[in-house]
Short mmCIF file of C-alpha atoms in Angstrom, two decimals:
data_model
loop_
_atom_site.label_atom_id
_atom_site.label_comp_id
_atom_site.label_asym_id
_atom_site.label_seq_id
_atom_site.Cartn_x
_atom_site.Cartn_y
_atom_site.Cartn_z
CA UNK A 1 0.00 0.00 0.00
CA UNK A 2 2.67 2.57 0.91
CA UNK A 3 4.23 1.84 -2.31
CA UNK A 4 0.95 3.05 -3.84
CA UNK A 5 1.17 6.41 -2.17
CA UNK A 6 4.81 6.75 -3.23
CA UNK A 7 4.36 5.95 -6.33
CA UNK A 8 0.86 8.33 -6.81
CA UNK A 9 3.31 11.10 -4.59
CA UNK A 10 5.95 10.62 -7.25
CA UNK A 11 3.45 11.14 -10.50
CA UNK A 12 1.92 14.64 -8.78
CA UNK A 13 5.29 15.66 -8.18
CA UNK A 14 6.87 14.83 -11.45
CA UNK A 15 3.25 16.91 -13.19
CA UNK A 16 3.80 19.63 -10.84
CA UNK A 17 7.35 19.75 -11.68
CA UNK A 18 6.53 19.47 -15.93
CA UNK A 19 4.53 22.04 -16.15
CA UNK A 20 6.23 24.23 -13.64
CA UNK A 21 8.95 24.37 -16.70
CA UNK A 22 6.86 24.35 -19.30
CA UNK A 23 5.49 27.72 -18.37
CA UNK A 24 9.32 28.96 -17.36
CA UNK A 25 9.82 27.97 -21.30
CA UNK A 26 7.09 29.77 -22.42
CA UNK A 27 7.48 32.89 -20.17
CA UNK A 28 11.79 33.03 -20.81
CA UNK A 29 10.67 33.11 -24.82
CA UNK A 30 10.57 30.50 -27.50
CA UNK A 31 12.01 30.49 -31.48
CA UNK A 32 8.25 30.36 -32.87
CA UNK A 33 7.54 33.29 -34.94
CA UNK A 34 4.17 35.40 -33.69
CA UNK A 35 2.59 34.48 -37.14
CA UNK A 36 2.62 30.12 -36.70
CA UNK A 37 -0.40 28.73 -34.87
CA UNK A 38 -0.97 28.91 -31.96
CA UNK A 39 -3.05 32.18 -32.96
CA UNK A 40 -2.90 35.46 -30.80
CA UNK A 41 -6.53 34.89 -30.19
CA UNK A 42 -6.38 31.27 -29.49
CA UNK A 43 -5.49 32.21 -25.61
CA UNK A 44 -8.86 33.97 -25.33
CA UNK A 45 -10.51 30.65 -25.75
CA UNK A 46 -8.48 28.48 -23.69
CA UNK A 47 -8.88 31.05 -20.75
CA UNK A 48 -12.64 31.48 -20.87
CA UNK A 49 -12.40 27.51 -21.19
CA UNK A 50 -10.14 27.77 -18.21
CA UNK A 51 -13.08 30.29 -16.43
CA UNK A 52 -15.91 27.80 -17.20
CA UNK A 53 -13.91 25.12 -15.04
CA UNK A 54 -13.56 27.78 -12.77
CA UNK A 55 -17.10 27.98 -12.68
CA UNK A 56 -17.86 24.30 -12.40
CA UNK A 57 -14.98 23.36 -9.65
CA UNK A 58 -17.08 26.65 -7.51
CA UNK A 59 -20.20 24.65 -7.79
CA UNK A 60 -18.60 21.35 -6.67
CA UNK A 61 -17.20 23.22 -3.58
CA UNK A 62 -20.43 24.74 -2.96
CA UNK A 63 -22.85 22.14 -3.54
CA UNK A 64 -20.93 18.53 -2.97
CA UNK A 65 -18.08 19.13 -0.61
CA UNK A 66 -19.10 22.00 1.86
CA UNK A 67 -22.64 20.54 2.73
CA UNK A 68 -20.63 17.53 4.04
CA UNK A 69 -17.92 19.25 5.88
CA UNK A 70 -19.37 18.32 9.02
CA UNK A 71 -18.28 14.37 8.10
CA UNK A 72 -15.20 15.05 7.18
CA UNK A 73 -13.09 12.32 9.48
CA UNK A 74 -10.18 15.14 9.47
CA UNK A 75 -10.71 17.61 12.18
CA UNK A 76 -8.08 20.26 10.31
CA UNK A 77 -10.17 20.34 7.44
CA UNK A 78 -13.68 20.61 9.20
CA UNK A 79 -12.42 23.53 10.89
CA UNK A 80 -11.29 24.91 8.11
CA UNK A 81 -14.32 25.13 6.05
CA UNK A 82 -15.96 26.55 8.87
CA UNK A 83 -13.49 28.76 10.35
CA UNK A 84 -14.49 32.66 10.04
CA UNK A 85 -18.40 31.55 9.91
CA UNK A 86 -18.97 32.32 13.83
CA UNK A 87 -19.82 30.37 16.27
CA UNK A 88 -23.42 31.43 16.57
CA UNK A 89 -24.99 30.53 13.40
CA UNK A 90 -27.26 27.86 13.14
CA UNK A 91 -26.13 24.37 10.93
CA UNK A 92 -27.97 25.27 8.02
CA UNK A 93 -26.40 28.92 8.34
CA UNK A 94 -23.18 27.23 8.93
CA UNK A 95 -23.62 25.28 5.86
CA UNK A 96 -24.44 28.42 3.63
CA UNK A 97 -21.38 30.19 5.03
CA UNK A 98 -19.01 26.61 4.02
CA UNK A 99 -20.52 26.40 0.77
CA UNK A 100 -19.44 30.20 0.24
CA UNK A 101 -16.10 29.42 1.40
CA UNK A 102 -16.34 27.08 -1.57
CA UNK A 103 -17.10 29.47 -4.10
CA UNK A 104 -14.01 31.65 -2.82
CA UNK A 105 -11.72 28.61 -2.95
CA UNK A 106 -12.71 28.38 -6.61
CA UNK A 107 -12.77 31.83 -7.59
CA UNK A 108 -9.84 32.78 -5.53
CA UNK A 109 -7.87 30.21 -7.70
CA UNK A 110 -9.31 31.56 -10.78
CA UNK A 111 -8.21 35.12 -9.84
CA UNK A 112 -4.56 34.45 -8.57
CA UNK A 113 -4.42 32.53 -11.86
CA UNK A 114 -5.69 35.51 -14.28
CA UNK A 115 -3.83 38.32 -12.12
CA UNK A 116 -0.31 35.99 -12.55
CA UNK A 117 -0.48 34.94 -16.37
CA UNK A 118 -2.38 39.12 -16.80
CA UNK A 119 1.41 40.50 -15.34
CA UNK A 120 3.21 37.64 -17.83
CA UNK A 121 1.38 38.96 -20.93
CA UNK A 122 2.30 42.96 -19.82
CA UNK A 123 5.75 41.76 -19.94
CA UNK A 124 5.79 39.38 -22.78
CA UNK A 125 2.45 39.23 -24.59
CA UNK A 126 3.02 35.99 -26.63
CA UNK A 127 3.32 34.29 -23.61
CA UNK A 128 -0.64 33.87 -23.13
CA UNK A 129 -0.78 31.19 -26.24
CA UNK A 130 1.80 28.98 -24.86
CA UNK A 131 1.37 25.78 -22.53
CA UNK A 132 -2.06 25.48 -21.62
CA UNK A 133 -1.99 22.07 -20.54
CA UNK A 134 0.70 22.95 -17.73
CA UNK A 135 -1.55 26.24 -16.89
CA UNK A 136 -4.49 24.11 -16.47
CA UNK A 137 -2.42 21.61 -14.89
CA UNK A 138 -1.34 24.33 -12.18
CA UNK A 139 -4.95 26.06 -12.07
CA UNK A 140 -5.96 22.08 -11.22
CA UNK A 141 -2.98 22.12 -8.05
CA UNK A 142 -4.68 25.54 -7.21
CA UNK A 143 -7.50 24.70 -6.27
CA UNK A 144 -6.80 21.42 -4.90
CA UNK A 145 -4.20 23.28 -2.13
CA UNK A 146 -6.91 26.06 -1.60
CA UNK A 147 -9.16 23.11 0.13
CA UNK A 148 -6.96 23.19 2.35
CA UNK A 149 -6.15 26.56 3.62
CA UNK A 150 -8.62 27.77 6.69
CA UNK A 151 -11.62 30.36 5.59
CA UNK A 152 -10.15 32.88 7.78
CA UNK A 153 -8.36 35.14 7.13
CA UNK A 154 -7.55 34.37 3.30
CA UNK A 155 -11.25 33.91 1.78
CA UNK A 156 -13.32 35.03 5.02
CA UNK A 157 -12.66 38.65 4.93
CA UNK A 158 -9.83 39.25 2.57
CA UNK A 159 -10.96 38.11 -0.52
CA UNK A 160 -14.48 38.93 -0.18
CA UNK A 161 -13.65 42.59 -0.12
CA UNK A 162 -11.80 41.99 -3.23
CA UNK A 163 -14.13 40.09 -5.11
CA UNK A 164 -16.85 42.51 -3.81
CA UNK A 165 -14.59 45.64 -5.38
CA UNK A 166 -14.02 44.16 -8.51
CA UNK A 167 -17.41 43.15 -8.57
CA UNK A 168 -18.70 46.48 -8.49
CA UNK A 169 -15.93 47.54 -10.99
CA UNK A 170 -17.53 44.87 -13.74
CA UNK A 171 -20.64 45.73 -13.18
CA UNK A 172 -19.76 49.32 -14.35
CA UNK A 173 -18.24 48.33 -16.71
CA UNK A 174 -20.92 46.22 -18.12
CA UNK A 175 -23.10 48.97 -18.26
CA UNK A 176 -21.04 51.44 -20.03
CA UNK A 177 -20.21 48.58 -22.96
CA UNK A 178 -24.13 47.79 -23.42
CA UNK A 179 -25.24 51.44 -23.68
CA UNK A 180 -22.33 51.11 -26.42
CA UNK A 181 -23.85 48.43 -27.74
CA UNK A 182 -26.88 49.84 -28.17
CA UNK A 183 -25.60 53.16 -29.92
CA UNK A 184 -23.68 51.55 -31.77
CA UNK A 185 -25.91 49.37 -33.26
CA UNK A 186 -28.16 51.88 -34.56
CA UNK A 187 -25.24 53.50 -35.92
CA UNK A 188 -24.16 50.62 -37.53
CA UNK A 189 -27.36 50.83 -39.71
CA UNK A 190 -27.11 54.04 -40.21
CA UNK A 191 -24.00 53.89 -42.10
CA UNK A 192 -25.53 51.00 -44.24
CA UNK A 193 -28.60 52.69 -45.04
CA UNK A 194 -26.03 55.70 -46.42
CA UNK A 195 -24.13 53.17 -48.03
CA UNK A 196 -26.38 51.81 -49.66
CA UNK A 197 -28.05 55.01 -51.05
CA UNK A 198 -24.04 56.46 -51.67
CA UNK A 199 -23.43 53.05 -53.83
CA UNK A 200 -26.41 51.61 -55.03
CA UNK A 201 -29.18 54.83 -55.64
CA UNK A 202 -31.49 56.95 -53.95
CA UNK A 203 -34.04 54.81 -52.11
CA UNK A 204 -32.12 52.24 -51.99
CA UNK A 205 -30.72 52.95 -48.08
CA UNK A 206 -34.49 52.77 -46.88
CA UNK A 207 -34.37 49.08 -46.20
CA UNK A 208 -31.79 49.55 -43.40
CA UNK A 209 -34.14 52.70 -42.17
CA UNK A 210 -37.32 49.54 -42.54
CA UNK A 211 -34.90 47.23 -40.05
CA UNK A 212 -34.35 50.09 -37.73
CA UNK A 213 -38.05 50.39 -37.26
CA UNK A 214 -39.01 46.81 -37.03
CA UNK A 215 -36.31 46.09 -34.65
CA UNK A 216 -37.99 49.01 -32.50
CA UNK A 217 -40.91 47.06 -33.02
CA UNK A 218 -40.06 43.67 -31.69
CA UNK A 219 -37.69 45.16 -28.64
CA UNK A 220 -40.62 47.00 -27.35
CA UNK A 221 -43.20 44.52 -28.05
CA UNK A 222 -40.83 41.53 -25.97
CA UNK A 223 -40.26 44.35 -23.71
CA UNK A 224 -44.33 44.76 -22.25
CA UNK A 225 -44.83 41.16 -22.96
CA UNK A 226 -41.68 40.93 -20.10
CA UNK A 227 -43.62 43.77 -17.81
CA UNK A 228 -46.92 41.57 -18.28
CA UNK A 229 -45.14 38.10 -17.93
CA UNK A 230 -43.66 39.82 -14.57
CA UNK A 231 -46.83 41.62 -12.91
CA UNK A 232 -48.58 38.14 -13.60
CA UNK A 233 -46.07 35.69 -12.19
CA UNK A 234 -44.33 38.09 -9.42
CA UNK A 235 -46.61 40.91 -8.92
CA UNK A 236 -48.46 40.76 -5.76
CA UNK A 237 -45.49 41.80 -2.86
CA UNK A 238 -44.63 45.36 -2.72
CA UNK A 239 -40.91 44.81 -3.73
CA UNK A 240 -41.47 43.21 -7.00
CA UNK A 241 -44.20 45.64 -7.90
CA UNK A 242 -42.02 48.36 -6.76
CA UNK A 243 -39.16 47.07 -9.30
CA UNK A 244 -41.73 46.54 -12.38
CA UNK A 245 -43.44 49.68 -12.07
CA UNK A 246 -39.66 51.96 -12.18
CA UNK A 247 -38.75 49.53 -14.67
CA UNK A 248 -42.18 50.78 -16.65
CA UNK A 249 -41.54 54.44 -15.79
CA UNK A 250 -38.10 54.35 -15.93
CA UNK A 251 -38.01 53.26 -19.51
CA UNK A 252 -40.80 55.38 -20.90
CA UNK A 253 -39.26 57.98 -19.05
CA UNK A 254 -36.03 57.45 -21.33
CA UNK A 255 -37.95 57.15 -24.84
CA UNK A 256 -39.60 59.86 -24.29
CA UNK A 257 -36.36 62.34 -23.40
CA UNK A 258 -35.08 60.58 -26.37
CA UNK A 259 -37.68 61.78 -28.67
CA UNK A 260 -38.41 65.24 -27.91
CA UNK A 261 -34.90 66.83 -26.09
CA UNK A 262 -31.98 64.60 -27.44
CA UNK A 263 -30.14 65.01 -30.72
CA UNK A 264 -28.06 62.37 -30.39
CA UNK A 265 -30.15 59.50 -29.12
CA UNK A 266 -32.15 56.86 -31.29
CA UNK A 267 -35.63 55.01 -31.06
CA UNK A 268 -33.12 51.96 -31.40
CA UNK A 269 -31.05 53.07 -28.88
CA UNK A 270 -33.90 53.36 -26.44
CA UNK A 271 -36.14 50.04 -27.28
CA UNK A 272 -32.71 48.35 -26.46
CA UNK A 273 -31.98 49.94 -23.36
CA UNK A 274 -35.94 49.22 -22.42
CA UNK A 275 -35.07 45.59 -23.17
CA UNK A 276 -32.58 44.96 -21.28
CA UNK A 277 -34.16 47.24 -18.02
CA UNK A 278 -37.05 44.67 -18.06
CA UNK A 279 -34.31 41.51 -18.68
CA UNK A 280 -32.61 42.89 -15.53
CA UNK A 281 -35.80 43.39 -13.76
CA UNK A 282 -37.00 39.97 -14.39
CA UNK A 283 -33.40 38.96 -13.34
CA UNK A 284 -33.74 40.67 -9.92
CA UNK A 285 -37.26 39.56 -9.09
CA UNK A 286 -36.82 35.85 -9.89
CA UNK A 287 -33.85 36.50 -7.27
CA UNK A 288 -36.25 37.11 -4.70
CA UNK A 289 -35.56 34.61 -1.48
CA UNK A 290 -38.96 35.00 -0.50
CA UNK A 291 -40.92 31.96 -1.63
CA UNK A 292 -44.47 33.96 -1.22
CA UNK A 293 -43.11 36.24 -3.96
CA UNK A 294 -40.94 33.44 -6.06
CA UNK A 295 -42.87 31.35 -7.83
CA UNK A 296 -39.27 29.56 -8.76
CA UNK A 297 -38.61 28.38 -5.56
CA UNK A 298 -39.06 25.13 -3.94
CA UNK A 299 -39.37 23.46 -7.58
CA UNK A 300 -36.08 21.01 -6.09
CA UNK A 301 -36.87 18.27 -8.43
CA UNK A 302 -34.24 17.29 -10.60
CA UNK A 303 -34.95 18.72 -14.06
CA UNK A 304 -34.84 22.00 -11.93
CA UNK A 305 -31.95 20.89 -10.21
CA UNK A 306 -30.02 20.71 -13.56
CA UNK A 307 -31.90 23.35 -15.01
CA UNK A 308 -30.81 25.91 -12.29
CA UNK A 309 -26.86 24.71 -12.34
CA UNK A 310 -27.29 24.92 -16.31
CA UNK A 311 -28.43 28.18 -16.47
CA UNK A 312 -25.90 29.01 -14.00
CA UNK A 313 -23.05 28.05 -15.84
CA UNK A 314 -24.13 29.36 -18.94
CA UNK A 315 -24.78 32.44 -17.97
CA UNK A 316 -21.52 33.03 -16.54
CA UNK A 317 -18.88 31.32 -18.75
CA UNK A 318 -20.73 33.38 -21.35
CA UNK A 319 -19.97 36.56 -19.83
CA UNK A 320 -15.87 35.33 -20.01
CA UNK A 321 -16.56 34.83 -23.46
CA UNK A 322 -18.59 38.20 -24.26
CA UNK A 323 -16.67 40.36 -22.45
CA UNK A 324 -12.90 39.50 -23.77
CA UNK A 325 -13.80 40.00 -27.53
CA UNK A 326 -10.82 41.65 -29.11
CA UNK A 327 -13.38 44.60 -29.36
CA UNK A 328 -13.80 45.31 -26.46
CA UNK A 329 -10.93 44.57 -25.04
CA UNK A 330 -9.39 47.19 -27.91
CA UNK A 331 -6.53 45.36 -28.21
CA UNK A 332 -6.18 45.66 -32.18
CA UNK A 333 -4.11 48.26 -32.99
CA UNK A 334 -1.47 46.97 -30.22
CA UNK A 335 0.96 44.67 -31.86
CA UNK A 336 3.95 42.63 -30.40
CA UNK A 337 6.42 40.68 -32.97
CA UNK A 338 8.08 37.72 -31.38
CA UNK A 339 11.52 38.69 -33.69
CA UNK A 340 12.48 42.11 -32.51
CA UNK A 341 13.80 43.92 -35.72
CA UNK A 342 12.29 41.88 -38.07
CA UNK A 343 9.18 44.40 -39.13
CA UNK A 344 11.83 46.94 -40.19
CA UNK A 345 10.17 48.91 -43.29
CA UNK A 346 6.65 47.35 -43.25
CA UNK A 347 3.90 49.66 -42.44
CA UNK A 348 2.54 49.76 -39.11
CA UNK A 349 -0.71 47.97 -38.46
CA UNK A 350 -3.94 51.00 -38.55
CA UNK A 351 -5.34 51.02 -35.34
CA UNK A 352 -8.29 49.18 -35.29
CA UNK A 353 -11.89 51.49 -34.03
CA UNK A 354 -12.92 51.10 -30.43
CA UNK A 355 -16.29 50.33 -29.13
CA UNK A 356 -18.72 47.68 -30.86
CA UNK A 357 -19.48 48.83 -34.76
CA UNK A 358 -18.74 45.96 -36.52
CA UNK A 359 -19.17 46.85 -40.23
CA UNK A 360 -17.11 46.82 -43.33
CA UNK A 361 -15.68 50.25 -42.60
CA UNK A 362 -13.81 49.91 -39.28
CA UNK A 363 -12.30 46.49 -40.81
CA UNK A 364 -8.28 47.38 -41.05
CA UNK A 365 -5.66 44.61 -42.17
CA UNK A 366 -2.54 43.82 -41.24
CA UNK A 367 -0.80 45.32 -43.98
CA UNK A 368 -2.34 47.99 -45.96
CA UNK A 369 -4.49 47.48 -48.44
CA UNK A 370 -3.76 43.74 -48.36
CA UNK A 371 -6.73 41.08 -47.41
CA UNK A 372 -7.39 38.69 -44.76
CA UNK A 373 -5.70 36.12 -46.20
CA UNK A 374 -2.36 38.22 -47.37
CA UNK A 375 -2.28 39.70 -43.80
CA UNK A 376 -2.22 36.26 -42.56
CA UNK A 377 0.78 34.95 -44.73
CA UNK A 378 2.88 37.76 -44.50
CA UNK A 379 5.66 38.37 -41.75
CA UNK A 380 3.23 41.11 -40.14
CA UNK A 381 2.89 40.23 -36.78
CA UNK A 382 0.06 39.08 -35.10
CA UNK A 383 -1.84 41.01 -32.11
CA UNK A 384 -0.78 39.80 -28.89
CA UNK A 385 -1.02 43.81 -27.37
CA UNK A 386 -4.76 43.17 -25.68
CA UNK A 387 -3.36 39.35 -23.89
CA UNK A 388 -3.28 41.57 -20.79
CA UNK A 389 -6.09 42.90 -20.79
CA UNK A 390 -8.00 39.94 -21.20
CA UNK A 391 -6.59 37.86 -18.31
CA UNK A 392 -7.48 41.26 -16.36
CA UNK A 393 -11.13 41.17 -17.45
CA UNK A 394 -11.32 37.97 -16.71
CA UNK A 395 -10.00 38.22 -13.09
CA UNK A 396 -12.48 40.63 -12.84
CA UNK A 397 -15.26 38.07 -14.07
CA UNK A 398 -13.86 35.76 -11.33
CA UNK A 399 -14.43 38.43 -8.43
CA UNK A 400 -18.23 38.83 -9.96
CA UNK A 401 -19.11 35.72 -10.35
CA UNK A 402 -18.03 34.33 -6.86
CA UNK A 403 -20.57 37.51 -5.87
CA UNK A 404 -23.18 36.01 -7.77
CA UNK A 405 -22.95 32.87 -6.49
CA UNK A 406 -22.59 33.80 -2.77
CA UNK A 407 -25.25 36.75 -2.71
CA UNK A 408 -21.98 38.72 -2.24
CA UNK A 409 -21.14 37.09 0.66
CA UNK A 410 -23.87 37.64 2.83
CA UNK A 411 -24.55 35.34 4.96
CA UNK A 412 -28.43 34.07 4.81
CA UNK A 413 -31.28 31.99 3.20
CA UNK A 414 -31.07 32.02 0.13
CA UNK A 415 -32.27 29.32 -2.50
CA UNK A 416 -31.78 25.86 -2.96
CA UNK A 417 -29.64 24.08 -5.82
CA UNK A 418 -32.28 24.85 -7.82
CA UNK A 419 -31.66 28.35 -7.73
CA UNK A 420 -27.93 28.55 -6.72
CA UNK A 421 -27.71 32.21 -7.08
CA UNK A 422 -30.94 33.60 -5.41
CA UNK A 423 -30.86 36.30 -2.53
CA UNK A 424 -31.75 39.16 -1.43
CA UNK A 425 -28.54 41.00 -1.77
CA UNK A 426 -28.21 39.61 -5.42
CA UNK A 427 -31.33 40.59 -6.14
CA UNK A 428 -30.17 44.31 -5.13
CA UNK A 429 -27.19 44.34 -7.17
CA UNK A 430 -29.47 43.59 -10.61
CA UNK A 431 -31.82 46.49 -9.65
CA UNK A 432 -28.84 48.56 -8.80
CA UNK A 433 -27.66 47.71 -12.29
CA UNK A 434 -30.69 48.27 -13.80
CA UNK A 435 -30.69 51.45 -12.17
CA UNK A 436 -27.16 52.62 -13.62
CA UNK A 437 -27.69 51.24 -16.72
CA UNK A 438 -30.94 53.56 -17.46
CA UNK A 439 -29.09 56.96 -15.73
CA UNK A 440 -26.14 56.50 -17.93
CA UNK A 441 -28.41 56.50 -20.68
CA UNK A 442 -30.56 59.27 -19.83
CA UNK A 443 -27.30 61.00 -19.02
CA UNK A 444 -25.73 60.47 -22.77
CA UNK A 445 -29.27 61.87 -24.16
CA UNK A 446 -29.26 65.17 -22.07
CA UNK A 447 -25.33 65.44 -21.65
CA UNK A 448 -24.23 68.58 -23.81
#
């Protein structure tokens, strides 16, 4: 038997130790030229992939191994897990406070591991395609050691206040890139519909002007159908009627500023900003812990069960994916050759447009006036210049979605596995959101 342990001791050590210097390889600089696969964007999806494991390991912690710290044989460990919780809370308080622990253990990895490889790309971009099996590897040894380091003080307060901060800092963030997305949308097809009358003849833009309007259409129609779908299934507690009816005002409000005292805003603009108030409105009332006014909880049965982790996970790996675009992360016109010296006389890449327009005009190549498929055989270099920023984003992503899971790490009852992210404090943050999101809006309409 203790031949079994030595020998498992001795395979650990010898991964540890692998991809320990596979990274040191990767980070000291390698003879592979910045245009050979692996691309510069090919990072991006190995760490959101990394993030949605993230994601899944938190859940495990939360939902499989803190609910059963109490039979851990291991005294060191129980204590652990519950260590920072208080003495005074009651065992199913207890167990909401160990399966937050969880969550931290998980994110906390997830963070180190973004804010580590984020400072390796500043100082050598290329670095963030290279030896993602070790990374994952290490992530893997990360979490597995962060089982056993007590709650307090690493996770229990320390890293709550940072997750909680850069929580708040995504969530601003967030806003400001969907207002853009909404402006920029409609000015997206309002270029086209000048395009099209520039290149093809006059009348010929109105069918871009048509798509405007029927876009309206639909956004605001699935926007009261939301308000309906709400008062009917939620109404009835003052909270949730409190939230629908701001929601109502707030967003008529808005169209209606838009219409008669802005110059720069558009009916677009607005019907997608009225969306996505009564999304996050529908978001914050389904988050409700009281059962009287959630109709979604107590369904534990195990469609729901899977249905509430699915939705979970979904929902959050796709926010790693959305949010590290190499649009919004504006890392385009930031290049980084591997072979110092050897871009001597080429032209230097056009800085690509910020924000979200994505339309034949703000398309730039790698060499100018060359296509896709010139830029990519020629000795131009590929962009590593945003690799930073996207392990940043994504630490960021790791503080926010440990908040979301832990109703930013309050302590209470929240909902079952069903419903792994219900609470009242979550529930605050959406409206909160909600509330930002609409101000910065009415803000850009009456702003000089």
């Amino acid at each position: 038997m203790s031949g079994i342990f030595v020998a498992a001791a001795t395979g650990i050590a010898w991964c540890f130790c692998t991809a320990s210097a596979s990274l040191c390889s990767s980070w000291c600089g390698n003879d592979k030229p910045s245009t050979m696969p692996p691309s510069a964007t090919s990072g991006r999806k190995r760490a959101v992939l990394l993030l949605a494991l993230s994601v899944v390991v938190a859940l495990i912690y939360q939902y499989a191994l803190a609910p059963n710290y109490d039979r851990i044989s291991w005294q060191y460990l129980s204590d652990a897990w519950t260590s920072g919780c208080g003495d005074e809370l009651s065992e199913e308080l207890m167990q909401v406070c160990s399966g937050n622990a969880g969550v931290y253990r998980a994110a906390s990895a997830a963070f180190v591991f973004f804010v580590i490889f984020g400072i390796a790309a500043k100082c050598r971009p290329t670095s963030n395609r290279e030896a993602w099996p070790a990374k994952y590897v290490l992530f893997l040894f990360l979490c597995i050691g962060t089982i056993f380091i007590p709650n307090d003080p690493v996770f229990i307060p320390i890293f709550i206040w940072v997750a909680r901060v850069g929580s708040v800092i995504f969530v601003l963030l967030q806003q400001l890139v969907l207002v853009d997305i909404a402006y920029n949308w409609n000015a997206s097809w309002l270029d086209r519909s000048d395009a099209a009358e520039m290149e093809e003849g006059p009348g010929k833009g109105k069918k871009w002007l048509g798509a405007i309007l029927a876009s309206c259409g639909v956004l605001y129609v699935a926007s009261l159908a939301g308000i309906i779908t709400m008062y009917i299934h939620f109404g009835g507690c003052s909270t949730n009627d409190t939230f629908i009816s701001i929601t109502l005002v707030a967003s008529l409000l808005c169209t209606a500023v838009q219409l008669v005292k802005s110059e720069t805003g558009s009916l677009l603009t607005s019907a997608c900003m009225t969306l996505y108030s009564v999304y996050l409105c529908g978001a914050a009332v389904s988050k409700n812990p009281n059962a009287v006014c959630n109709p979604k909880l107590g369904e534990t049965s195990t469609w729901s069960i899977i249905l509430g982790l699915g939705i979970a996970f979904i929902s959050l790996s796709w926010a790693g994916w959305s949010y590290t675009t190499e649009k919004r992360l504006g890392g385009a016109g930031n290049t980084v050759d591997d072979n110092d010296g050897d871009n001597d006389g080429q032209d230097e890449e056009k800085p690509k447009p910020g924000g979200l327009v994505i339309n034949n005009e703000s398309t730039t190549y790698g060499a100018a006036d060359s296509p896709p498929e010139a830029a990519n055989q020629s000795s131009n270099p590929a962009s590593f210049g945003s690799s930073w920023k996207l392990n940043a984003v994504l630490a960021l992503i790791c503080c926010w979605y440990s908040m979301a899971l832990t109703g930013w790490g309050a302590i209470e009852k929240r909902g079952d596995i069903a419903n792994p992210d219900v609470g009242e404090v979550s529930m605050w943050m959406l409206i909160a959101s909600q509330w930002i999101a609409l101000l910065l809006y009415l803000w850009s309409l009456l702003a000089p």
